[in-house]
Coordinates of N, CA and C in Angstrom, one line a residue:
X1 N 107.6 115.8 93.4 CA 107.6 115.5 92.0 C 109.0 115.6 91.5
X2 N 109.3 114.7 90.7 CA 110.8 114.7 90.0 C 110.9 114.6 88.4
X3 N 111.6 115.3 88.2 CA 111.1 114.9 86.1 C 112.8 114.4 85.9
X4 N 112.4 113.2 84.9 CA 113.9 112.6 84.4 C 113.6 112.6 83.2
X5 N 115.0 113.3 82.7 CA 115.1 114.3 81.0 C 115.7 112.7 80.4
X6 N 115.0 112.7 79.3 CA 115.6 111.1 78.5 C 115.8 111.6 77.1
X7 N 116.4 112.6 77.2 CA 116.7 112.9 75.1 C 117.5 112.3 74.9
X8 N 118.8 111.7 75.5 CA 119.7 110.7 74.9 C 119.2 109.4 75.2
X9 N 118.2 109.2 75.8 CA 117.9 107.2 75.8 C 116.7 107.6 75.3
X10 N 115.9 108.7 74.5 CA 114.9 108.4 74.1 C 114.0 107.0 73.7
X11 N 115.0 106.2 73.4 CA 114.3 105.0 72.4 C 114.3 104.0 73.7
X12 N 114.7 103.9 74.4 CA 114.5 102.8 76.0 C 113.7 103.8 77.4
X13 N 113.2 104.8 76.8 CA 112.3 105.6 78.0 C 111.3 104.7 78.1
X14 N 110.9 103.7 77.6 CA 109.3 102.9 77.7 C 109.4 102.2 79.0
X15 N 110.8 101.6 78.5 CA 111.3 100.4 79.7 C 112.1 100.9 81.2
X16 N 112.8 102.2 80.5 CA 113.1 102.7 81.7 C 112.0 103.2 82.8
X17 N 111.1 103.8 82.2 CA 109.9 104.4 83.2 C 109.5 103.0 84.1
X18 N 109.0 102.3 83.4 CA 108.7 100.8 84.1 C 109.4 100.5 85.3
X19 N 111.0 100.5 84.8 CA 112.0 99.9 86.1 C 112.1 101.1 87.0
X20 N 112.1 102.2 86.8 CA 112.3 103.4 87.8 C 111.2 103.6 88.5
X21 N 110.2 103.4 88.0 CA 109.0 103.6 88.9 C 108.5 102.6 90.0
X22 N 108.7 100.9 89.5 CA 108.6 100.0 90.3 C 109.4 100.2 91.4
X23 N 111.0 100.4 91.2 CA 112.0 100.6 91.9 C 111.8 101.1 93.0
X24 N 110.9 102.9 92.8 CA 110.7 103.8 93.3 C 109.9 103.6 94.2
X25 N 108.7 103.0 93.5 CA 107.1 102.9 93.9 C 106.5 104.6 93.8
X26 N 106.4 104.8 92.7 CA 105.9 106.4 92.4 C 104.9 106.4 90.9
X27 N 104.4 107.1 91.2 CA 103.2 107.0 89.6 C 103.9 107.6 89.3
X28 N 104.2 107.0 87.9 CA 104.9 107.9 86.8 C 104.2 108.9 85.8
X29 N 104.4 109.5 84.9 CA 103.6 110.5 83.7 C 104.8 110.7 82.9
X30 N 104.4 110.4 81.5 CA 105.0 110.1 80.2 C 104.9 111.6 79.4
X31 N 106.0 111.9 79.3 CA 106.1 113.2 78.1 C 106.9 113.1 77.5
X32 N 107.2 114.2 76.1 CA 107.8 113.7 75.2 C 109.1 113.6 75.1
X33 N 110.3 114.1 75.8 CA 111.1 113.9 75.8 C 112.0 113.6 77.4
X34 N 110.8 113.0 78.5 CA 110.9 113.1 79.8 C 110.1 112.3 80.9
X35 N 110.2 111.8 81.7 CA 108.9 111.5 82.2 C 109.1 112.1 84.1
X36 N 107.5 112.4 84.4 CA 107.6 112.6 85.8 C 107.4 111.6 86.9
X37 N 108.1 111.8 88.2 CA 107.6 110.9 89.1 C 106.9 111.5 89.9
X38 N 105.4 111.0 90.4 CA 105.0 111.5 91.4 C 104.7 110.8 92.7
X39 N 104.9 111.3 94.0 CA 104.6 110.2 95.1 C 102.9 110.3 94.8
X40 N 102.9 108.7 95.7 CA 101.9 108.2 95.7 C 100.6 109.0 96.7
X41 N 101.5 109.0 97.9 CA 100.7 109.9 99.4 C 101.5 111.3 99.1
X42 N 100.5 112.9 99.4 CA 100.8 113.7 99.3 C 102.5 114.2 100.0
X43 N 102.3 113.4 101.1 CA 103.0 113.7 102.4 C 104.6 113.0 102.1
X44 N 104.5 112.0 101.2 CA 105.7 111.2 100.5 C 106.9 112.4 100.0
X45 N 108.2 111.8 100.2 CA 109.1 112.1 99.3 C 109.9 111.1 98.6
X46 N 110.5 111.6 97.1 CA 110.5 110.7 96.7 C 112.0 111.0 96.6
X47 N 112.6 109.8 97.0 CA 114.3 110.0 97.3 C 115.2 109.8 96.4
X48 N 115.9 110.7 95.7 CA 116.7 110.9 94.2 C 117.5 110.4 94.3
X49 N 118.6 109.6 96.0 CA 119.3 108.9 95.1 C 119.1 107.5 94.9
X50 N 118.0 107.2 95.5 CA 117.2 105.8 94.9 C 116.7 105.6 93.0
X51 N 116.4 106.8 92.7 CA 116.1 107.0 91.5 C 116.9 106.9 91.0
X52 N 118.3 107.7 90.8 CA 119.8 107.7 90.4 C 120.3 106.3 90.1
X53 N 120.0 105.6 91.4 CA 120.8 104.2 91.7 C 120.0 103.4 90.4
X54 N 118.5 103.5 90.4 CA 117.7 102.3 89.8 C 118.2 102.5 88.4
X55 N 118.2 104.0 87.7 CA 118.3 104.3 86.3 C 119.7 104.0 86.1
X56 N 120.8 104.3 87.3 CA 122.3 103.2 86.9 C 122.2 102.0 86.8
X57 N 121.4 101.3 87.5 CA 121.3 99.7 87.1 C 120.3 99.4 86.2
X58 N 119.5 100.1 85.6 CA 119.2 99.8 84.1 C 120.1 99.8 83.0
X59 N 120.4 101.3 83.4 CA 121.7 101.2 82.3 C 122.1 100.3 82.0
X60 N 123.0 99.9 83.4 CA 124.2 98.4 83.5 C 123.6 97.2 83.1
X61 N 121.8 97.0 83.1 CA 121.5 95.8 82.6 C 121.3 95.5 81.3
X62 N 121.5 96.8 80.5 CA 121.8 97.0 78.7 C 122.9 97.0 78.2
X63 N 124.0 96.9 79.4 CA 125.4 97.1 78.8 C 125.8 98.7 78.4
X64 N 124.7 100.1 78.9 CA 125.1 100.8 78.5 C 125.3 101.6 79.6
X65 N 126.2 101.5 81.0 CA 126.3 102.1 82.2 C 127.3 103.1 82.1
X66 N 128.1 102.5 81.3 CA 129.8 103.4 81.1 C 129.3 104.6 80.2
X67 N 128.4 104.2 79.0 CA 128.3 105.3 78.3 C 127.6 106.5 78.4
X68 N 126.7 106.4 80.1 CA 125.5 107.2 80.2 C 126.5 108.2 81.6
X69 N 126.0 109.5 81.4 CA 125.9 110.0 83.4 C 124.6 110.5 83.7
X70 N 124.3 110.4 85.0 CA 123.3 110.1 85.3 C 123.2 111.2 86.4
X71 N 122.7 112.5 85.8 CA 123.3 114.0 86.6 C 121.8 113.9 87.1
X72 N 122.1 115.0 88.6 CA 120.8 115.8 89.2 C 121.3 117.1 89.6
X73 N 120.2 117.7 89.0 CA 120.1 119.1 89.7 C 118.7 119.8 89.9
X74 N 118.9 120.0 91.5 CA 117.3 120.4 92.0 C 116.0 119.4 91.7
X75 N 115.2 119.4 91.4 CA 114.1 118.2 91.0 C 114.4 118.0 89.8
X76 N 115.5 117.6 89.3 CA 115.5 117.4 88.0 C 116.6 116.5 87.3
X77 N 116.7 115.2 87.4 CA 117.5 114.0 86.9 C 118.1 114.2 85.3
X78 N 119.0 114.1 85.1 CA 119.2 114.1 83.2 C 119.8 113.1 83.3
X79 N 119.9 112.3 82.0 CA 120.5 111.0 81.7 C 121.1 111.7 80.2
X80 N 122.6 111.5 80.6 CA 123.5 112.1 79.0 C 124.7 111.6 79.1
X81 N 124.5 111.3 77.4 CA 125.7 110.6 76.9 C 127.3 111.3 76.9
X82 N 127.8 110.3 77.3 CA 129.1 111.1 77.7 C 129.9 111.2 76.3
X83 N 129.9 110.2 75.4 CA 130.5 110.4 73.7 C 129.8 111.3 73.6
X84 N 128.5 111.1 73.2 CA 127.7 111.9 72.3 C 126.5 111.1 71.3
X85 N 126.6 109.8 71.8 CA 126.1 108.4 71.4 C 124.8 108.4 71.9
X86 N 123.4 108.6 70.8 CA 122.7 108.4 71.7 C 122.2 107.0 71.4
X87 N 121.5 106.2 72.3 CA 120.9 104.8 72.2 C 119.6 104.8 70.6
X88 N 120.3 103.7 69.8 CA 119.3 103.8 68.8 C 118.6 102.4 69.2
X89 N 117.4 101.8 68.6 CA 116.7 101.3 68.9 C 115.5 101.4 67.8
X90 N 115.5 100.1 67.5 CA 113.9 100.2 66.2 C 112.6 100.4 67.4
X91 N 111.9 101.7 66.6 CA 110.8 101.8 67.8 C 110.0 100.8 67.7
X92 N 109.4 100.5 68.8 CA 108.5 99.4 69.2 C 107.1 100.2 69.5
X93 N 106.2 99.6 68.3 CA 104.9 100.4 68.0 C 104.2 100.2 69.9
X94 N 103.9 101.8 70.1 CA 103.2 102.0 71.4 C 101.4 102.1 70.9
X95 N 100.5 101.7 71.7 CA 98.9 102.2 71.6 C 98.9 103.2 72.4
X96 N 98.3 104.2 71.7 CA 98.2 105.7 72.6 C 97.3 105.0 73.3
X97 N 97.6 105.6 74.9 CA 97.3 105.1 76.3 C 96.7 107.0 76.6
X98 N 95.7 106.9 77.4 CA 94.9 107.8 77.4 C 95.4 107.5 79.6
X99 N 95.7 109.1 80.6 CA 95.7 108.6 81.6 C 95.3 109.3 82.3
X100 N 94.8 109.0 83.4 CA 93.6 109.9 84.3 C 94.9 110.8 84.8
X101 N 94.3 112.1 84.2 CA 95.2 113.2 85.7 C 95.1 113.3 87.5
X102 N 93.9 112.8 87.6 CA 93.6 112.3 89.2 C 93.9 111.4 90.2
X103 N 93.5 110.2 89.5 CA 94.3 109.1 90.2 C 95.5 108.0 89.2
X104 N 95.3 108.3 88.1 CA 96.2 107.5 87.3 C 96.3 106.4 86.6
X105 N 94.4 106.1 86.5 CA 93.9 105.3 85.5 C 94.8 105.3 84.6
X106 N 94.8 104.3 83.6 CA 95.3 104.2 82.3 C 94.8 103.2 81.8
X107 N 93.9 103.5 80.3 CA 93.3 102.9 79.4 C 94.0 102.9 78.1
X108 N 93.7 102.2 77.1 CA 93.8 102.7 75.6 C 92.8 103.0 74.8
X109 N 91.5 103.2 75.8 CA 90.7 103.4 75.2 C 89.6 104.6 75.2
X110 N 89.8 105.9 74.5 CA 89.3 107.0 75.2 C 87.7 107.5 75.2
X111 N 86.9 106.4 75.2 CA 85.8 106.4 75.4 C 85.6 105.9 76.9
X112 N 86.9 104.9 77.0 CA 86.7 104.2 78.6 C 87.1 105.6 79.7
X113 N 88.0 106.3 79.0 CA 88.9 107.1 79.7 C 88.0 108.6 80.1
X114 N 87.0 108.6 79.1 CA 85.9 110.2 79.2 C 84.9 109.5 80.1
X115 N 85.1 108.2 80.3 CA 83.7 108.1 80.9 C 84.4 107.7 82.5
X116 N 85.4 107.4 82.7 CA 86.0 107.3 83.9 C 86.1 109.1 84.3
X117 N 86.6 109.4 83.4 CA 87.0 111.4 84.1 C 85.6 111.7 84.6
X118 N 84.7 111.3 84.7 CA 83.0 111.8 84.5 C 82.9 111.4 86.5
X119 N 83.3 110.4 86.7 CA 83.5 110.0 88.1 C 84.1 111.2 88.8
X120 N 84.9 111.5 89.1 CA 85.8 112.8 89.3 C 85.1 113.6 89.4
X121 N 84.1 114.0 88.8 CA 83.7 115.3 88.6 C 81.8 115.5 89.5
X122 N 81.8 114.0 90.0 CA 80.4 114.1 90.6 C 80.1 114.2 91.4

């Protein structure tokens, strides 16, 4: 498991999670100022400086590579601004997305989402 701290790109964590996970191939999990990666097979590791590399070429495909560094220490990635600049960005309205903690379902719908967790449990 890896967590990548996004308080200075907070407003591009939507799109970053996307590209770093594809990149990866790791199920992600969305929190509020962070997201986790987790391997897919128990037995997986998931290799940080592939993650490092993908979230530098995000960066660089916004034009914001120079202004970000893109630190690790122990399981733990931070993305921070080297001015002090953080990325603004008009939020782009999200649908709360409901997601299975087991396998990783994701609905927007939490009627779909209580009656999927019910599986799990039989």
């Amino acid at each position: 498991m890896l967590t990548i701290d996004c308080r200075d790109v907070e407003s591009i964590k939507s799109e970053l999670i996307v590209y770093v996970s594809d990149q990866v191939a790791a199920i992600p999990t969305l929190k509020t100022h962070e997201f986790i990666l987790s391997t897919i097979e128990d037995d997986e590791i998931i290799d940080i400086n592939v993650v490092i590399s993908s979230i530098k070429e995000f960066l660089d495909s916004i034009g914001e590579g120079k202004n970000f560094a893109v630190i690790s220490t122990n399981n733990v990635v931070s993305i921070r601004s080297i001015s002090g600049r953080k990325i603004e960005r008009d939020p782009i309205p999200q649908p709360r997305m409901f997601s299975c903690p087991h396998c990783g379902f994701v609905t927007r719908f939490e009627v779909e989402h209580n009656a999927h967790m019910k599986i799990h449990y039989l």
